[in-house]
mmCIF file of C-alpha atoms in Angstrom:
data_model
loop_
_atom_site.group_PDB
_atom_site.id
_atom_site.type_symbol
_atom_site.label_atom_id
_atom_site.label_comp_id
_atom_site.label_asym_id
_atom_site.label_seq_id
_atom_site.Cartn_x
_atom_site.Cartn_y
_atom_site.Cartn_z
ATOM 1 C CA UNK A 1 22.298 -112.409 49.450
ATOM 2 C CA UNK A 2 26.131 -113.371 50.007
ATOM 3 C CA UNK A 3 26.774 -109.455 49.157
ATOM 4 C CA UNK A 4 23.739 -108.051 51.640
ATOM 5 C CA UNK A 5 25.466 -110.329 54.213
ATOM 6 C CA UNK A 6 29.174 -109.626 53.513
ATOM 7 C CA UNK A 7 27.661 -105.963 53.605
ATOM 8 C CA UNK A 8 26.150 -106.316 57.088
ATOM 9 C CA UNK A 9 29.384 -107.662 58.857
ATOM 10 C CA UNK A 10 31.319 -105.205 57.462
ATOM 11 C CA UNK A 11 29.352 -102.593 58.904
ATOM 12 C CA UNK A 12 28.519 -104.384 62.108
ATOM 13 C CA UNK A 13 32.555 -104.766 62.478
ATOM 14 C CA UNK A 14 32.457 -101.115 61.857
ATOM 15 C CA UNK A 15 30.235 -100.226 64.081
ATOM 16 C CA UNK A 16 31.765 -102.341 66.875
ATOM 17 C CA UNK A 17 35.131 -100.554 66.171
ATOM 18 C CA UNK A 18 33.520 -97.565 66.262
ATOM 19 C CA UNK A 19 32.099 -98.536 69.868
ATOM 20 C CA UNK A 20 35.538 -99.371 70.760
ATOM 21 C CA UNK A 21 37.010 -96.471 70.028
ATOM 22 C CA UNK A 22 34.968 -94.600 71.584
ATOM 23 C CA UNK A 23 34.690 -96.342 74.656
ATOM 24 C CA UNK A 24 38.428 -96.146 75.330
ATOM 25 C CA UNK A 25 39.737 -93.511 78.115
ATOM 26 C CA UNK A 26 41.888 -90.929 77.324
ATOM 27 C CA UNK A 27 45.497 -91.023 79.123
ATOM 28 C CA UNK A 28 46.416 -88.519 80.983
ATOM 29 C CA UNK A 29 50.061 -87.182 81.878
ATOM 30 C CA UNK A 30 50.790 -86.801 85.295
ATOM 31 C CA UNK A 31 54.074 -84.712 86.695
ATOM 32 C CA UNK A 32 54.839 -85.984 90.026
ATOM 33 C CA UNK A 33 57.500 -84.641 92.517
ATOM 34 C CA UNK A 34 57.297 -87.789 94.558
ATOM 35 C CA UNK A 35 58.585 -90.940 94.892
ATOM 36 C CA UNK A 36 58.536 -92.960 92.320
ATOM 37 C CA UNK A 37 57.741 -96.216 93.364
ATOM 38 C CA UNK A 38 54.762 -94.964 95.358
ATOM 39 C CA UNK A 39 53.377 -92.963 92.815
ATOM 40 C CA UNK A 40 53.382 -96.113 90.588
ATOM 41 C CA UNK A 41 51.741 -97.832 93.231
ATOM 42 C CA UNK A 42 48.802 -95.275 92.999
ATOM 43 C CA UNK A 43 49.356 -94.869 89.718
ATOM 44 C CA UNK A 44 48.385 -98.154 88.392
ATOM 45 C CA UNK A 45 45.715 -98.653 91.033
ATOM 46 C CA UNK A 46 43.941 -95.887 89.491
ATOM 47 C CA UNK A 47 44.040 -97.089 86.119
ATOM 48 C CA UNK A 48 42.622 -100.935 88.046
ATOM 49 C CA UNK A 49 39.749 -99.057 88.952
ATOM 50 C CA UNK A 50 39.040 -96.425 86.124
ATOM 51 C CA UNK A 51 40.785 -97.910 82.874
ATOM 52 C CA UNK A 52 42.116 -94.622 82.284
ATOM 53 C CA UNK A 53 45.991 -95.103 81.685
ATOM 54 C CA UNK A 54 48.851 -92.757 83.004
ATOM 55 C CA UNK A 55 51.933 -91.337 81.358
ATOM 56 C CA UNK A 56 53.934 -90.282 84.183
ATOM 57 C CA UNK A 57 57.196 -87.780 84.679
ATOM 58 C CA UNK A 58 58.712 -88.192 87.809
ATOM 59 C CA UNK A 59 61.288 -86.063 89.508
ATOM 60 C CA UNK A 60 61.137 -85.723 93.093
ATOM 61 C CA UNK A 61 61.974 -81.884 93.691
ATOM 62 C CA UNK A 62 58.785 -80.084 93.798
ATOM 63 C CA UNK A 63 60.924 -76.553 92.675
ATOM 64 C CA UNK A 64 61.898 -77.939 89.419
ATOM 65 C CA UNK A 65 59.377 -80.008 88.473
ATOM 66 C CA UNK A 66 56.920 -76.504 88.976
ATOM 67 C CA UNK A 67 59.283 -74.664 86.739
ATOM 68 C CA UNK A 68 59.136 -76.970 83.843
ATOM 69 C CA UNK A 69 55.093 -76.452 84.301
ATOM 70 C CA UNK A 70 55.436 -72.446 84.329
ATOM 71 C CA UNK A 71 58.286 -73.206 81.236
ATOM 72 C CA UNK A 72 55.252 -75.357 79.312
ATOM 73 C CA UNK A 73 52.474 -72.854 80.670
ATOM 74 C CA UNK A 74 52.037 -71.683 76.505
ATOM 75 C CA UNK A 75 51.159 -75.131 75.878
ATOM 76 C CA UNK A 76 50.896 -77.328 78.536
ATOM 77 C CA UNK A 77 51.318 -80.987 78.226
ATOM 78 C CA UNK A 78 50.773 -82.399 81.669
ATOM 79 C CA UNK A 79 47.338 -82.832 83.125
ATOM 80 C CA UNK A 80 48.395 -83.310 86.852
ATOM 81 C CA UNK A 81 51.066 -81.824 88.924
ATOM 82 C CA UNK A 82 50.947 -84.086 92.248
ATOM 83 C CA UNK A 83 53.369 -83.795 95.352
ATOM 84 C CA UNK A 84 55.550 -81.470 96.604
ATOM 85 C CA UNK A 85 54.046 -78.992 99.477
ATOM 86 C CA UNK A 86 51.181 -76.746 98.606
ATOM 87 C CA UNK A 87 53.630 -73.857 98.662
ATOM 88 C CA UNK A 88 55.089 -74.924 95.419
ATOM 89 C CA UNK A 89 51.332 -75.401 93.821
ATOM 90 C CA UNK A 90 49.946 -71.873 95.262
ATOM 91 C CA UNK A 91 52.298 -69.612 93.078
ATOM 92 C CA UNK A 92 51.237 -71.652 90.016
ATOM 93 C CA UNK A 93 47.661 -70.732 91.044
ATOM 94 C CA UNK A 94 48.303 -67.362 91.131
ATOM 95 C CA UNK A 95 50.133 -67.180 87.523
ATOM 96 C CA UNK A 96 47.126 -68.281 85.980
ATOM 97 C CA UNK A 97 48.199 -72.295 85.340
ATOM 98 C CA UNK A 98 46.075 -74.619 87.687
ATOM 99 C CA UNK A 99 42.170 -75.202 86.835
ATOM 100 C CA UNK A 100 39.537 -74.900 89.698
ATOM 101 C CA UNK A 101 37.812 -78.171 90.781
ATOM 102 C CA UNK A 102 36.505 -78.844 94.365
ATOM 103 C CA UNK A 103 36.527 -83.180 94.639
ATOM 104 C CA UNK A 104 33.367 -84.383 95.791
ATOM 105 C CA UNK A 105 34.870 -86.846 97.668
ATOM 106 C CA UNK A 106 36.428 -84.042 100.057
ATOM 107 C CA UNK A 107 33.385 -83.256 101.672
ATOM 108 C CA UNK A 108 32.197 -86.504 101.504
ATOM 109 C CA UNK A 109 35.459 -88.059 103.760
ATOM 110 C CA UNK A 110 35.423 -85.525 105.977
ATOM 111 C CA UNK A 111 38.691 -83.665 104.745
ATOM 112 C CA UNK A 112 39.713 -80.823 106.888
ATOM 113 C CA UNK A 113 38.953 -77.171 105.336
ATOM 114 C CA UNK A 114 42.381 -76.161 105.872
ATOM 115 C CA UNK A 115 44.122 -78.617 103.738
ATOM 116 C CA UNK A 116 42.376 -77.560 101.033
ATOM 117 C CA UNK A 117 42.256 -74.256 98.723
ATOM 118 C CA UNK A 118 38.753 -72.393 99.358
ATOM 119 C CA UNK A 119 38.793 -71.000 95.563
ATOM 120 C CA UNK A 120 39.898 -75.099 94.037
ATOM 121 C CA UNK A 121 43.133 -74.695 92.699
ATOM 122 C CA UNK A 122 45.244 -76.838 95.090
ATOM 123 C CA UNK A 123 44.389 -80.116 96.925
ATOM 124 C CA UNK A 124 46.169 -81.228 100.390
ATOM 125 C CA UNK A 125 46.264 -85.206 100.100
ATOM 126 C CA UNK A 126 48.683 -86.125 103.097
ATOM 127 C CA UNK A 127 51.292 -84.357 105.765
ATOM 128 C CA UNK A 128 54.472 -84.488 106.267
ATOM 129 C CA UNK A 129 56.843 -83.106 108.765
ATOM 130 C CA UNK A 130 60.537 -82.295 108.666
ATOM 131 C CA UNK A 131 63.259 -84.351 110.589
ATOM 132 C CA UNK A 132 67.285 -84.937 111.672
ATOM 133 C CA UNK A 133 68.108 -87.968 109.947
ATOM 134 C CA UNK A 134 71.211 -89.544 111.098
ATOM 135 C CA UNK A 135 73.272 -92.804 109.783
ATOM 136 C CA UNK A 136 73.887 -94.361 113.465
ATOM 137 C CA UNK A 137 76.806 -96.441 112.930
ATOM 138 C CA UNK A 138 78.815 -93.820 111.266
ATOM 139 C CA UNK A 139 77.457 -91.338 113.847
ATOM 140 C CA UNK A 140 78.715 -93.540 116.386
ATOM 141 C CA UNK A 141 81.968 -94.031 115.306
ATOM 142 C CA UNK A 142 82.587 -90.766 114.552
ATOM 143 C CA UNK A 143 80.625 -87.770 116.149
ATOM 144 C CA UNK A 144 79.477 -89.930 119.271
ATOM 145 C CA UNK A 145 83.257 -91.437 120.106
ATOM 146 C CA UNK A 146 83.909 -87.610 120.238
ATOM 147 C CA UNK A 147 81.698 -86.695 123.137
ATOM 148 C CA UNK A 148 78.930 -85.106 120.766
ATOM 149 C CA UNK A 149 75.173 -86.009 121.301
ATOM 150 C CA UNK A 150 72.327 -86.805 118.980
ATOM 151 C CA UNK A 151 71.036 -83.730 118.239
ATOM 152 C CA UNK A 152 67.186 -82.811 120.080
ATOM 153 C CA UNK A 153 66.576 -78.857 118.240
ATOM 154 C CA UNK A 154 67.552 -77.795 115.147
ATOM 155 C CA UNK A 155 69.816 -75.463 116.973
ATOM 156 C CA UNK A 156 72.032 -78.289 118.016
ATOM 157 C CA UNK A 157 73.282 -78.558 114.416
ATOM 158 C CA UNK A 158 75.090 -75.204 114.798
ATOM 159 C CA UNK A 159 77.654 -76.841 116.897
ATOM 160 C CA UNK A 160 80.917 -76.500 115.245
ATOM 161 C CA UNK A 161 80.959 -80.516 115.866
ATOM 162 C CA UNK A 162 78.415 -81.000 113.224
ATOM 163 C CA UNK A 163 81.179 -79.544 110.436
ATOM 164 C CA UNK A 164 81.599 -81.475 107.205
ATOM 165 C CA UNK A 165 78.785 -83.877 108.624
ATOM 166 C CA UNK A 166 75.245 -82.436 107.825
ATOM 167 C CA UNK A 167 73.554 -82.166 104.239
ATOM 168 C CA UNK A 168 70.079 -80.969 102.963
ATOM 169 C CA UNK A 169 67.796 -80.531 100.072
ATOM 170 C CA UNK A 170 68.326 -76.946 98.375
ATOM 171 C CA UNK A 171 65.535 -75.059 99.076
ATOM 172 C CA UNK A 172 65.489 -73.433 95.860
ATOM 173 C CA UNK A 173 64.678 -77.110 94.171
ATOM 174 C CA UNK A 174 62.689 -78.948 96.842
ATOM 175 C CA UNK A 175 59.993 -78.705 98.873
ATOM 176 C CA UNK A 176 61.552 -79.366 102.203
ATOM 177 C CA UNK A 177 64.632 -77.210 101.643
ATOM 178 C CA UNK A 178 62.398 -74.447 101.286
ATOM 179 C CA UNK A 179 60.124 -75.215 104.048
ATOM 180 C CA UNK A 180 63.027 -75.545 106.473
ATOM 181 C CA UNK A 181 64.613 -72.543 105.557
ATOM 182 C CA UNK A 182 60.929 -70.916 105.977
ATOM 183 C CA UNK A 183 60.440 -72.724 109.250
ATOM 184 C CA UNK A 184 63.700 -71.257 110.839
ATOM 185 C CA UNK A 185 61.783 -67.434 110.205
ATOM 186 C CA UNK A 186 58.972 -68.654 111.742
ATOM 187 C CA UNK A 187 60.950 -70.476 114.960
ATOM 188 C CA UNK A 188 63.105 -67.454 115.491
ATOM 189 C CA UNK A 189 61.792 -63.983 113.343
ATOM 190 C CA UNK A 190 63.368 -63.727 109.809
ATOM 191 C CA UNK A 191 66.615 -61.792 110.687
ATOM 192 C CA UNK A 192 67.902 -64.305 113.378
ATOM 193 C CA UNK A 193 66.782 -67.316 110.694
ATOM 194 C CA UNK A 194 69.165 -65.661 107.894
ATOM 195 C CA UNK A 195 71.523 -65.898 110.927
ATOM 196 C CA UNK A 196 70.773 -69.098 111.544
ATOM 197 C CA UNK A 197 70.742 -70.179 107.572
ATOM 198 C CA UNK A 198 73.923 -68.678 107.653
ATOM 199 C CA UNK A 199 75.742 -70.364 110.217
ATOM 200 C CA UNK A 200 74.061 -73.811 109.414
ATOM 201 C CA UNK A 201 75.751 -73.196 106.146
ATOM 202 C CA UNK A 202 79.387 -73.184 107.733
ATOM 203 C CA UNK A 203 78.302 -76.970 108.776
ATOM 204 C CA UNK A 204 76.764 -78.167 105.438
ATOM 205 C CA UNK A 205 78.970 -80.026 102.957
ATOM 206 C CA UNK A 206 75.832 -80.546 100.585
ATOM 207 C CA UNK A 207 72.399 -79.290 99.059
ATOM 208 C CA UNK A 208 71.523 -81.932 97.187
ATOM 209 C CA UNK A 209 69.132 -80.998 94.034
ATOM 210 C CA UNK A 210 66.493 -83.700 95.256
ATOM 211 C CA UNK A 211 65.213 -85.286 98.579
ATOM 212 C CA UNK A 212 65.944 -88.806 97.809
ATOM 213 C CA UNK A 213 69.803 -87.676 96.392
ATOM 214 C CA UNK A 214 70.261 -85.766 100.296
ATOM 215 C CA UNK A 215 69.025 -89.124 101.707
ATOM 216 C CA UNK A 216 70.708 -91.026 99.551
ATOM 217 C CA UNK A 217 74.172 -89.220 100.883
ATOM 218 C CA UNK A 218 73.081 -90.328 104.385
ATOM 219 C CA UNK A 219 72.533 -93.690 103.695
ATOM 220 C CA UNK A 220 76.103 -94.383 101.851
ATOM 221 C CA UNK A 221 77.852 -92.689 104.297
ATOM 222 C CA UNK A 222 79.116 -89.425 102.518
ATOM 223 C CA UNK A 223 77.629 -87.600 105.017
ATOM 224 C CA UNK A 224 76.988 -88.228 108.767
ATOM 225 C CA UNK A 225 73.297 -86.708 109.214
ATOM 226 C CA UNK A 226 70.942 -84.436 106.971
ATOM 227 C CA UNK A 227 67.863 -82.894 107.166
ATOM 228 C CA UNK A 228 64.612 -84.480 105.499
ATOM 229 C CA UNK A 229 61.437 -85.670 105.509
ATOM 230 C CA UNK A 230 60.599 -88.164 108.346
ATOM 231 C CA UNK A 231 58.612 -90.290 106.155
ATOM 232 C CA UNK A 232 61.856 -90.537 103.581
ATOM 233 C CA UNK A 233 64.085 -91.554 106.573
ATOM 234 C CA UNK A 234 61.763 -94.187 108.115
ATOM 235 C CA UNK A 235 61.720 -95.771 104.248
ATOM 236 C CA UNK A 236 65.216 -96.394 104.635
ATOM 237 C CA UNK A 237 64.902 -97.192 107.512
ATOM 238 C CA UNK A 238 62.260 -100.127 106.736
ATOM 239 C CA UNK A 239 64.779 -101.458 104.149
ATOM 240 C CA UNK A 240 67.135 -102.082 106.430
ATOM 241 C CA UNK A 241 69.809 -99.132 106.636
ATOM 242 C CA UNK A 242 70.186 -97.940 110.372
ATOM 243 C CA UNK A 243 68.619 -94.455 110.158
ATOM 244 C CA UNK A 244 67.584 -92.598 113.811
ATOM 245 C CA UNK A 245 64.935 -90.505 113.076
ATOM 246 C CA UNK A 246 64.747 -87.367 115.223
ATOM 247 C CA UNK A 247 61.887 -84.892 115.460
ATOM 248 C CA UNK A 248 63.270 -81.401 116.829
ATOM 249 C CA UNK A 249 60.812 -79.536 118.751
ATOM 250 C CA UNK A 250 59.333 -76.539 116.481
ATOM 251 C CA UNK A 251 59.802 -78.913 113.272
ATOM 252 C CA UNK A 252 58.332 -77.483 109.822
ATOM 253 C CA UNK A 253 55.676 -79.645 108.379
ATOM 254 C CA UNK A 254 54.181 -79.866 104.672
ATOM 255 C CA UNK A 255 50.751 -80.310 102.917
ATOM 256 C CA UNK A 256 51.177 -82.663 100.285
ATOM 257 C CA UNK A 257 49.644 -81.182 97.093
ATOM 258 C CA UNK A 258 48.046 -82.018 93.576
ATOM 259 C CA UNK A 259 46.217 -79.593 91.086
ATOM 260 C CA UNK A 260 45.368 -79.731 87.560
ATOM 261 C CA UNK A 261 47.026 -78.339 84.812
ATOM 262 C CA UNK A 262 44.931 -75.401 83.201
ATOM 263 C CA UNK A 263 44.423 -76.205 79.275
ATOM 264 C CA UNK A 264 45.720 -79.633 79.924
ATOM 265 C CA UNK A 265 44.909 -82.846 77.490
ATOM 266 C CA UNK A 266 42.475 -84.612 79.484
ATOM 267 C CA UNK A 267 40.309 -82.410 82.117
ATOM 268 C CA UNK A 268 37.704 -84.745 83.020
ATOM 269 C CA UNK A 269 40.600 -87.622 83.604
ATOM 270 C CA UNK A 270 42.657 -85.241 85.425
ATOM 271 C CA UNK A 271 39.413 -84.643 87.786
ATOM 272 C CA UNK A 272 39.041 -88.293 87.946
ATOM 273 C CA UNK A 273 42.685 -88.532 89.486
ATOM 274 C CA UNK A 274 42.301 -85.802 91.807
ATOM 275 C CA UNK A 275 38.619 -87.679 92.946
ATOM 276 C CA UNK A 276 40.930 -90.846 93.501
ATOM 277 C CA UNK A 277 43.700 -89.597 95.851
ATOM 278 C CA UNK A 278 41.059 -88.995 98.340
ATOM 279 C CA UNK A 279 39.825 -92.387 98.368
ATOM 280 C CA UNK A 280 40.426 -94.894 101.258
ATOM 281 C CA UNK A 281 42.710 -97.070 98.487
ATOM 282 C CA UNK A 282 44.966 -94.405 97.558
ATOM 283 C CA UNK A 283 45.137 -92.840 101.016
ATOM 284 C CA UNK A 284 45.852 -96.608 102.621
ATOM 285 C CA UNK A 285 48.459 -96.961 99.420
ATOM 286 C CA UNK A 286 49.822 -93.356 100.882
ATOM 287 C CA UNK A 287 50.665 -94.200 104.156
ATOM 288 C CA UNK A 288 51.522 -97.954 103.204
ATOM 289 C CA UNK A 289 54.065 -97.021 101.260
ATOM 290 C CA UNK A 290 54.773 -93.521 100.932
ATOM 291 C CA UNK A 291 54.922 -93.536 105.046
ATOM 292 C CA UNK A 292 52.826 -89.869 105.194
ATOM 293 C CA UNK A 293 49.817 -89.478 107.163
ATOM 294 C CA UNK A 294 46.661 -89.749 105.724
ATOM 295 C CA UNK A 295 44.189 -86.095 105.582
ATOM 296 C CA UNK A 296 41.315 -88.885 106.187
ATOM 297 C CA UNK A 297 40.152 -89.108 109.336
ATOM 298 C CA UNK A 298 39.445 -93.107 108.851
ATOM 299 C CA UNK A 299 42.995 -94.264 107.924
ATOM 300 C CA UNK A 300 45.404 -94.954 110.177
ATOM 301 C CA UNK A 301 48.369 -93.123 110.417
ATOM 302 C CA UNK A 302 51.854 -94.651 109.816
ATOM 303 C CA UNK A 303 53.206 -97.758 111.691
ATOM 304 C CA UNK A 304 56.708 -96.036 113.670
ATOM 305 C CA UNK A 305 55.880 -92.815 113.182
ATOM 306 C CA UNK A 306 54.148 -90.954 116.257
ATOM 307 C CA UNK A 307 50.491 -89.038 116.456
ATOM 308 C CA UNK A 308 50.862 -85.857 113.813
ATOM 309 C CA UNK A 309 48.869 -83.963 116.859
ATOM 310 C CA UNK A 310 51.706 -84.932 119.171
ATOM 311 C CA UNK A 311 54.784 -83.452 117.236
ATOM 312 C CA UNK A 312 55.348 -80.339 118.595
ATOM 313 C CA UNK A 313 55.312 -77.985 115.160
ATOM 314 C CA UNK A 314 56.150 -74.511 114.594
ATOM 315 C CA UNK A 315 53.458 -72.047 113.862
ATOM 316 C CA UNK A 316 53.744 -72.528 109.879
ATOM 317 C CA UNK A 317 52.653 -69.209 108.010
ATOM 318 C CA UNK A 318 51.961 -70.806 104.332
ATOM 319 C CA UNK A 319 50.434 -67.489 103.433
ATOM 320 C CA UNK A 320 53.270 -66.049 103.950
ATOM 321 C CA UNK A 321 55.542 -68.797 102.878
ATOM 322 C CA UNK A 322 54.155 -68.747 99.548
ATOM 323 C CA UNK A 323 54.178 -65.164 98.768
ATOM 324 C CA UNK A 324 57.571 -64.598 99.765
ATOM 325 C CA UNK A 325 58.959 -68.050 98.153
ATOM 326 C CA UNK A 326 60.246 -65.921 95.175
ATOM 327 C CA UNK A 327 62.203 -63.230 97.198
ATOM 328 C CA UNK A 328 63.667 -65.963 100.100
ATOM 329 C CA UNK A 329 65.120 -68.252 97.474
ATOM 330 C CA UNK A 330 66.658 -65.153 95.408
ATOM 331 C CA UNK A 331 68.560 -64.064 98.486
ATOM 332 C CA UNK A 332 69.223 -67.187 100.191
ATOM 333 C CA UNK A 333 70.903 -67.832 96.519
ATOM 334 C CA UNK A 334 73.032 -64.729 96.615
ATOM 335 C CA UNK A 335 73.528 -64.451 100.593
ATOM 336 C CA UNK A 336 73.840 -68.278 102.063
ATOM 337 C CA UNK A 337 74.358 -70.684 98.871
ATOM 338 C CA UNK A 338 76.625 -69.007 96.622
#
């Protein structure tokens, strides 16, 4: 009998291990061109609610971080590419690397049919819109004890004032480089933006690789203004450093994006993630934190930032934006950052 029974609880211990095993999620790898500490935020409030944990590569410059996914496309290892405008997720679409899946929860919240792909490869989770950010005290004492004004368009920066004192994210790395440059064909017709790309270059002292390194110039100091996302100015700005935010008329704006990874480790998890960022928690978490507006229509939009309908936006062309990323960053390479 002592046998039978020493028999038993091994196999019941078995058994329960087995169970255990089994019932354990799957991690899945997520490659975010975000910041950090708001995709941790989401991050672990998505494993709270699912149990499914998160191993997580963050670097926040949408252009490189969807080149090392092209780069791994023989063998991916990421399940989730999430940030970064839409226009960096398209192309990947279209080279055969994302995996269709329409959320359930879109339809169900109410989520506009433009900020989403009609085939499933991309997902729009939240906006943002481009912006003059400007270090006040140092514009002050330097640019503002000289006469010069804050600049209102993005044609002010032209002014040979502005020399030595402006910076911005390269456009062949990040998201909001690109979509300025791209913004500045659609404000003023593509041969008077290469103009203008041009002579904006003659007042630039920096592209900085990522958004938070172009901020981060603006915020020390090394550079009197720079052009960036609102919502990464008005962070600094809610720590404490005295950043004016300006919104020129005809400003560029992005669709936040995330897609899954075609032939990535965990598919069903991936899904999971992608049913989660259009939840009221990770939306809330979104504009919290991340300072972006929401794509739901019941979460409020950001405290200090205005209405998205009442910023006066150029007429974006992503269609065209995206198919022509390839050939605009080749030649503003060779013809404006050389």
């Amino acid at each position: 009998m002592r046998t039978l029974a020493v028999v038993v609880l091994l196999l019941s211990l078995t058994l329960t291990g087995a169970v255990h095993t089994q019932a354990q999620p799957r991690r899945i790898v997520i490659y975010a061109a975000m910041d950090e500490t708001v995709i941790s935020r989401i991050v672990k409030a998505f494993t709270d609610r699912t149990g499914i944990p998160v191993e997580m590569l963050t670097v926040a410059a949408a252009g490189t971080m969807a080149a090392r996914i092209v780069a791994e496309k023989a063998r991916p290892r990421a399940d989730i590419f999430v940030g970064g405008s839409i226009d960096f997720h398209a192309p990947l679409a279209t080279e055969g690397i994302l995996a269709q899946y329409r959320s359930p929860v879109i339809a169900q919240a109410g989520i506009g049919k433009e900020l989403v792909d009609p085939q499933g490869f991309w997902n729009g989770w939240y906006l943002g819109v481009l912006a003059a950010v400007v270090n006040r005290p140092l514009f002050d004492r330097t640019l503002g004890a000289a006469g010069v004004s804050l600049p209102r368009t993005w044609d002010d920066l032209l002014a040979p004032a502005y020399r030595g004192h402006f910076v911005q994210p390269s456009p062949v790395t990040t998201g909001a480089g690109y979509i300025f440059a791209a913004t500045q064909f659609f404000r003023l017709g593509e041969d008077r933006g290469w103009a203008y790309l041009r002579a904006l270059h003659a007042n630039t002292s920096q592209y900085a690789p990522t958004v938070p390194a172009a901020m981060t110039l603006v915020e020390r100091g090394e550079a009197t203004l720079g052009m960036n996302w609102a919502h990464v100015g008005l962070i600094a700005r809610n720590r404490g450093v005295p950043i004016d935010i300006v919104l020129p008329t005809d400003t560029g704006f992005e669709i936040g994006g995330v897609s899954i990874i075609k032939g990535g480790p965990n598919p069903e998890g991936a899904r999971e993630f992608v049913d989660f960022l259009y939840s009221r928690l990770a939306q809330d978490i979104g504009v919290k934190f991340h300072l972006t507006y929401p794509v739901r229509g019941d979460v409020p939009s950001p405290l200090g930032m205005p209405a998205f309908d009442s910023i006066k936006l150029v007429k974006y062309d992503r269609e065209w934006a995206i198919a022509n990323m390839s050939r605009v960053r080749e030649r503003w390479t060779r013809d404006v950052g050389r």
